[in-house]
Short mmCIF file of C-alpha atoms in Angstrom, two decimals:
data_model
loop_
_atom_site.label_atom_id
_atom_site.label_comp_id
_atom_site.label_asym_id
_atom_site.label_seq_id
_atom_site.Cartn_x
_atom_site.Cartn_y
_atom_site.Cartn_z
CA UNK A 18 18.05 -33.20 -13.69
CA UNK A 19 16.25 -31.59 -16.11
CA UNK A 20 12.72 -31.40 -14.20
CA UNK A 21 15.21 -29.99 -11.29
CA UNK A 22 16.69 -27.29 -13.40
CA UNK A 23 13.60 -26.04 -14.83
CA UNK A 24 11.67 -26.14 -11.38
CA UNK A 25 14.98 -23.87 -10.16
CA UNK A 26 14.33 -21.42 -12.66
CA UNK A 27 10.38 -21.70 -12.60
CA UNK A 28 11.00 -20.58 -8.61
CA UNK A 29 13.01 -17.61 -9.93
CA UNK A 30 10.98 -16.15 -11.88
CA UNK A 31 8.07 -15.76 -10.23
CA UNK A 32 10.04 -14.86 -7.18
CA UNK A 33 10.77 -12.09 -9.87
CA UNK A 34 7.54 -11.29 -10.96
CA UNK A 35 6.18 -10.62 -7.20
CA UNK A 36 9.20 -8.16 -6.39
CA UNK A 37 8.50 -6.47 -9.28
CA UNK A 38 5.09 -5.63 -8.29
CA UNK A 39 5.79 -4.52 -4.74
CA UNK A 40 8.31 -1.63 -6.41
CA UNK A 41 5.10 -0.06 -7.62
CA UNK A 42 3.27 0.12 -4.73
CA UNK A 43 3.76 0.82 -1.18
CA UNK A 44 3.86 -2.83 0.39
CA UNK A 45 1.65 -3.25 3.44
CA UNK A 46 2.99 -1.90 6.84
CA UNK A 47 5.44 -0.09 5.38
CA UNK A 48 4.59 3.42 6.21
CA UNK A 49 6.75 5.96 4.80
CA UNK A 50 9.11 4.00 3.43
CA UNK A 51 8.16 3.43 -0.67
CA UNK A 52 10.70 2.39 -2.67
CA UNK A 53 12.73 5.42 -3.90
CA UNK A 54 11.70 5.78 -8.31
CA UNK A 55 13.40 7.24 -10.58
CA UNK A 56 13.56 11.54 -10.15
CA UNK A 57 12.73 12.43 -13.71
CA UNK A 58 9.18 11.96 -15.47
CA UNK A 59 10.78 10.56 -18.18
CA UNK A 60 13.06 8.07 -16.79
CA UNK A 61 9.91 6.55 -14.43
CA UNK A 62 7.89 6.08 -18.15
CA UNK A 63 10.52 4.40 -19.42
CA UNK A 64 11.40 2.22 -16.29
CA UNK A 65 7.85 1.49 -16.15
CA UNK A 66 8.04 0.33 -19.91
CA UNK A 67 10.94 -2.25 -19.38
CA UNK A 68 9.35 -3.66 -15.95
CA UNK A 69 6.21 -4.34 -17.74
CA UNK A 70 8.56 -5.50 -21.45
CA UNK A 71 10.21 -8.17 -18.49
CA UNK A 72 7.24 -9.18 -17.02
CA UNK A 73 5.84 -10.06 -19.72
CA UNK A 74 8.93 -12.26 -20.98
CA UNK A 75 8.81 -13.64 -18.15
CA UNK A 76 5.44 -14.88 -17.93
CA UNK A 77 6.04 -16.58 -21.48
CA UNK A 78 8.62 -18.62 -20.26
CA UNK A 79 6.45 -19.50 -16.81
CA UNK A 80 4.11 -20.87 -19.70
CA UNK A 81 6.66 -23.19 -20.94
CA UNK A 82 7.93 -24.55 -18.17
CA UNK A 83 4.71 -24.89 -16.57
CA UNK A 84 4.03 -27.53 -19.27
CA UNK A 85 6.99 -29.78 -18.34
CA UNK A 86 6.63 -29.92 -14.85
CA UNK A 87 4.26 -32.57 -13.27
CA UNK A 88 1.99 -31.67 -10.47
CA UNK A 89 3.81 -33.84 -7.92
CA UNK A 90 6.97 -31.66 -8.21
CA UNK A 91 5.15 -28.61 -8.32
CA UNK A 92 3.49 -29.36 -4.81
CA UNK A 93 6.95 -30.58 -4.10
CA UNK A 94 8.60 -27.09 -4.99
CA UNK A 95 5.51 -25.31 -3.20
CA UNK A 96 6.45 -27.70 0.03
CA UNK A 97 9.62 -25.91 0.00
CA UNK A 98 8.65 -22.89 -0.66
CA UNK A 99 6.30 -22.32 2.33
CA UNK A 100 9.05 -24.01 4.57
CA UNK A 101 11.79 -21.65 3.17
CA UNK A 102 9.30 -18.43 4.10
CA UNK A 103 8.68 -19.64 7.31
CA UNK A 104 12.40 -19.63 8.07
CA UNK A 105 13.05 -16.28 6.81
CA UNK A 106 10.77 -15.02 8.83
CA UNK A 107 11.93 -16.83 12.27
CA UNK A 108 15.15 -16.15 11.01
CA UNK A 109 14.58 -12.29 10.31
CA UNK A 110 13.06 -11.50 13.94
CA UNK A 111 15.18 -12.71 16.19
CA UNK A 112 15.05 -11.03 20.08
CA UNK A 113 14.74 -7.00 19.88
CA UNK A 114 16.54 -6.52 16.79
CA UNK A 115 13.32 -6.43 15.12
CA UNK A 116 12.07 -3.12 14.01
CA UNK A 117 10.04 -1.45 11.54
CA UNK A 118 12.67 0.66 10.42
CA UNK A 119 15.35 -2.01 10.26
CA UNK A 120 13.45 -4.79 8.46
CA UNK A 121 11.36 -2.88 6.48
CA UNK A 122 12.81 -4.18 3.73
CA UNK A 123 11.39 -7.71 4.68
CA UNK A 124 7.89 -6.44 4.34
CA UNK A 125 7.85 -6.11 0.62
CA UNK A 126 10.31 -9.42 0.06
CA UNK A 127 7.98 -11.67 2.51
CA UNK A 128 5.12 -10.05 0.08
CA UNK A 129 7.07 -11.22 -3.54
CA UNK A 130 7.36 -14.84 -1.41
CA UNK A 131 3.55 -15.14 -0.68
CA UNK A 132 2.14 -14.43 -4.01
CA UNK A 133 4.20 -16.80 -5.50
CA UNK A 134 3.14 -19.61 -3.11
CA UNK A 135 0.14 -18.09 -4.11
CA UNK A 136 0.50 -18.97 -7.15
CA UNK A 137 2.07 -22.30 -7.01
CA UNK A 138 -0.86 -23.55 -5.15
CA UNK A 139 -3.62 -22.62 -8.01
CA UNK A 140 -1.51 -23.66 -10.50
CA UNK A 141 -0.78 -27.39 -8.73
CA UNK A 142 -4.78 -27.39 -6.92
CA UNK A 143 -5.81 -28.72 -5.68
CA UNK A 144 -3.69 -29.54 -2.52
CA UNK A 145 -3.68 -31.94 -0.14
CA UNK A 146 -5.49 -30.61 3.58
CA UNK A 147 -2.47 -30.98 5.14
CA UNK A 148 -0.52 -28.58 2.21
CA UNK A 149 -3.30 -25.96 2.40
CA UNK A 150 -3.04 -25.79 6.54
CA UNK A 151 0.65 -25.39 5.64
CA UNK A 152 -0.43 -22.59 2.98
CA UNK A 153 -2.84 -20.27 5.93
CA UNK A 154 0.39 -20.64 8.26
CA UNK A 155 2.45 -18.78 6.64
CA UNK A 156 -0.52 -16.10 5.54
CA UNK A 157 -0.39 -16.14 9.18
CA UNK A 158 3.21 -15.72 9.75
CA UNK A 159 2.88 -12.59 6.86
CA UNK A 160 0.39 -11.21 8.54
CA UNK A 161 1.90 -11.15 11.92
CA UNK A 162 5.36 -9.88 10.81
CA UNK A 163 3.26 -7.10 8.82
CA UNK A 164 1.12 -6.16 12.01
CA UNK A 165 4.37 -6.56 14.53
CA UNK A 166 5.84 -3.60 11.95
CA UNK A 167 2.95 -1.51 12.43
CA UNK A 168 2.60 -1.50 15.66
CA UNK A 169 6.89 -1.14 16.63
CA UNK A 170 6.51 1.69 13.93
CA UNK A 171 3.54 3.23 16.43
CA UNK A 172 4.75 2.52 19.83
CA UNK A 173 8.95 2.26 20.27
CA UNK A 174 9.02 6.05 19.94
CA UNK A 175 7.30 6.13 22.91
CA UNK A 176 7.84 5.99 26.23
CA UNK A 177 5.06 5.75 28.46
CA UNK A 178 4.44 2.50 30.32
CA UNK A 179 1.44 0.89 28.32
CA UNK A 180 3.17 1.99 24.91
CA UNK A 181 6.41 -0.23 26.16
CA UNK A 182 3.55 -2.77 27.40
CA UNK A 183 2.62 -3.26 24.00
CA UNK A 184 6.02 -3.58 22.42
CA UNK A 185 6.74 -6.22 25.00
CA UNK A 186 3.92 -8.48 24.13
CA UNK A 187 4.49 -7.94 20.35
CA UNK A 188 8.26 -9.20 20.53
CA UNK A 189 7.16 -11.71 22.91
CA UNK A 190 4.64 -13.36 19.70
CA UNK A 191 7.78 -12.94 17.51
CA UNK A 192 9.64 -15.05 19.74
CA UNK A 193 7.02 -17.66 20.39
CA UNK A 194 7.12 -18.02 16.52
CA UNK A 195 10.81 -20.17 16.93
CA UNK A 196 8.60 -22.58 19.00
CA UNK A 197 6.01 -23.56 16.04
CA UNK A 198 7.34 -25.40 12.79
CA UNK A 199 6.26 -24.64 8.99
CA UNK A 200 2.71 -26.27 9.11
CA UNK A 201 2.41 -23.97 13.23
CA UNK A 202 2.81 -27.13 14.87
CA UNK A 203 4.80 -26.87 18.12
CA UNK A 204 8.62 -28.06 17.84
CA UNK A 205 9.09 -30.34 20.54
CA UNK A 206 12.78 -30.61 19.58
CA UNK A 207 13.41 -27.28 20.30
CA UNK A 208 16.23 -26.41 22.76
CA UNK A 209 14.73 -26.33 26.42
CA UNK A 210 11.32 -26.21 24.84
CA UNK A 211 9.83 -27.00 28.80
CA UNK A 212 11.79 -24.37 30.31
CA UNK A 213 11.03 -21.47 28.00
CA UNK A 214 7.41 -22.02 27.12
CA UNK A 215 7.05 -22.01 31.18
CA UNK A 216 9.32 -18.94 31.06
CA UNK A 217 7.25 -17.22 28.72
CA UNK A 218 4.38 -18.09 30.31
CA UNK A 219 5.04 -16.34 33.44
CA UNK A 220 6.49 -13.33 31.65
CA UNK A 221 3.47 -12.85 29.85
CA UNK A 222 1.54 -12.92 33.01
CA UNK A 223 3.50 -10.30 34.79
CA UNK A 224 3.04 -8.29 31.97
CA UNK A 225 -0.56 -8.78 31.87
CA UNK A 226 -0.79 -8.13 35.65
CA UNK A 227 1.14 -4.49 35.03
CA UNK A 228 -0.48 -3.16 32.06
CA UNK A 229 -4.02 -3.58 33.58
CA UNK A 230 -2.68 -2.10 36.68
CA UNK A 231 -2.05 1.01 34.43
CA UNK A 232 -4.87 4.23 34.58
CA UNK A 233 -5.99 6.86 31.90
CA UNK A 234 -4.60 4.00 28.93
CA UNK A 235 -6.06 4.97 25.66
CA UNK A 236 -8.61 3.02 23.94
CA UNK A 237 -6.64 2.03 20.88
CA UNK A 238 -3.63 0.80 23.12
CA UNK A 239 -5.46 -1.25 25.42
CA UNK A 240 -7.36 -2.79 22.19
CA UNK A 241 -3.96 -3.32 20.59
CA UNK A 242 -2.36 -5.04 23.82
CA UNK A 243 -5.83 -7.28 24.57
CA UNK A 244 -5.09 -8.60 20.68
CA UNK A 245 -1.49 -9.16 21.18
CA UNK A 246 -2.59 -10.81 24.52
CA UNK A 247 -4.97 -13.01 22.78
CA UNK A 248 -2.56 -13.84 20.49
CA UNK A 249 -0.24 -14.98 22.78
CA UNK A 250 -2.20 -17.20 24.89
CA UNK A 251 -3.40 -19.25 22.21
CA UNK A 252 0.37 -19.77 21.37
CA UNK A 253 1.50 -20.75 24.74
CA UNK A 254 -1.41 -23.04 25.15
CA UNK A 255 -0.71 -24.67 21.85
CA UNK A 256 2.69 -25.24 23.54
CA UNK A 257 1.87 -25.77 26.71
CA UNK A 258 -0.88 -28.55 25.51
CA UNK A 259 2.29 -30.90 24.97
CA UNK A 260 3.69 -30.29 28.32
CA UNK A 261 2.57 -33.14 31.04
CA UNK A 262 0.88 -30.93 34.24
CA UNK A 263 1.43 -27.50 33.03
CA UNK A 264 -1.53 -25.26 31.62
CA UNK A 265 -1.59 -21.64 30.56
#
């Protein structure tokens, strides 16, 4: 119980330690949207002073309990902490209510997450191959929820027909992400897996088919729809690999 407890509270504080360092900097794909400071000179000195006073705390006790947990439960707790960020993130992006300006926010928490998995995994190295593919996964998933942001934030205010072209085939990776589990291996348990991937499939293609129908498209759209295209084949192939007769 012990070894439980302190593993609990190890979690915490470096879930801490990692939000506190995204408040002084503008976390990736968030553009215009920095965590409000303090208004006064004065009060950011001193607000700086007690964040770095508490991190520093902190750290000692990360020190202490470092030394009484065994490398089997700190893979264990870094297991769990890669499948809990995974989840967040499926759970965070569901359908069109994704948005840069409404999940912002999740930038800069997904951030805190990944250094401390970071972190786990040099303190507990070295891993296992199969713990480490589970480790670049969700980099991936970061890096795609961080991009997806970006490029909403560029094109939903918008309204020509290759902007909306590219916001389709963004949301459409976010979705495919429900189909993959924590180590990006496809979920054959998922409800109507057949049906949708097939689904998918054949919405991606008619949106393929219209955007290159489109004329006078600017360079730096069709480059960011051919990557989200890219993107999404290799994910319905992945899928579709585990379908019997069916090929993307």
């Amino acid at each position: 119980m012990n070894h439980v407890f302190l593993l609990l509270a190890s979690t915490f504080l470096l879930s801490f330690i990692g939000s506190a360092h995204v408040k002084r900097t503008v976390p990736i794909g968030l553009r215009g949207t920095e965590i409000p400071k303090s208004h006064t000179l004065v009060s950011q000195v001193q607000q700086a002073r007690n964040d770095t006073e508490s991190r520093k705390t902190q750290l000692r006790r990360l020190k202490k309990l470092e030394k009484l947990t065994t490398n089997a439960q700190g893979v264990s707790l870094l297991k769990v902490k890669m499948r809990l960020f995974v989840r967040l993130v499926k759970a965070s992006v569901l359908d069109s209510r994704f948005d840069a300006t409404g999940f912002s926010w999740l930038i800069a928490q997904l951030y805190g997450q990944l250094r401390t998995i970071y972190y786990l995994a040099d303190l507990f190295a070295p891993l296992k191959e199969k713990d480490l593919a589970q480790m670049h996964y969700a980099t991936y998933v970061y890096h795609l929820v961080d991009e997806s942001a970006n490029l909403l934030w560029l094109y939903s205010s918008k309204s020509g027909p290759a902007q909306k072209g590219v916001c389709r085939m963004v949301r459409l990776n976010l979705r495919l992400l429900h189909f993959f589990d924590s180590h990006g291996k496809p979920r054959l348990k998922q409800q109507n897996y057949k049906l949708m991937v097939i689904r998918f499939a054949n919405r991606k293609k008619d949106w393929e088919t219209a955007f290159y129908r489109l004329k006078n498209v600017p360079v730096a759209t069709c480059l960011d729809f051919d990557i989200q295209l890219s993107r999404a084949n290799e994910s319905l192939r992945s899928l579709a690999s585990k379908i019997p007769g069916f090929s993307i």
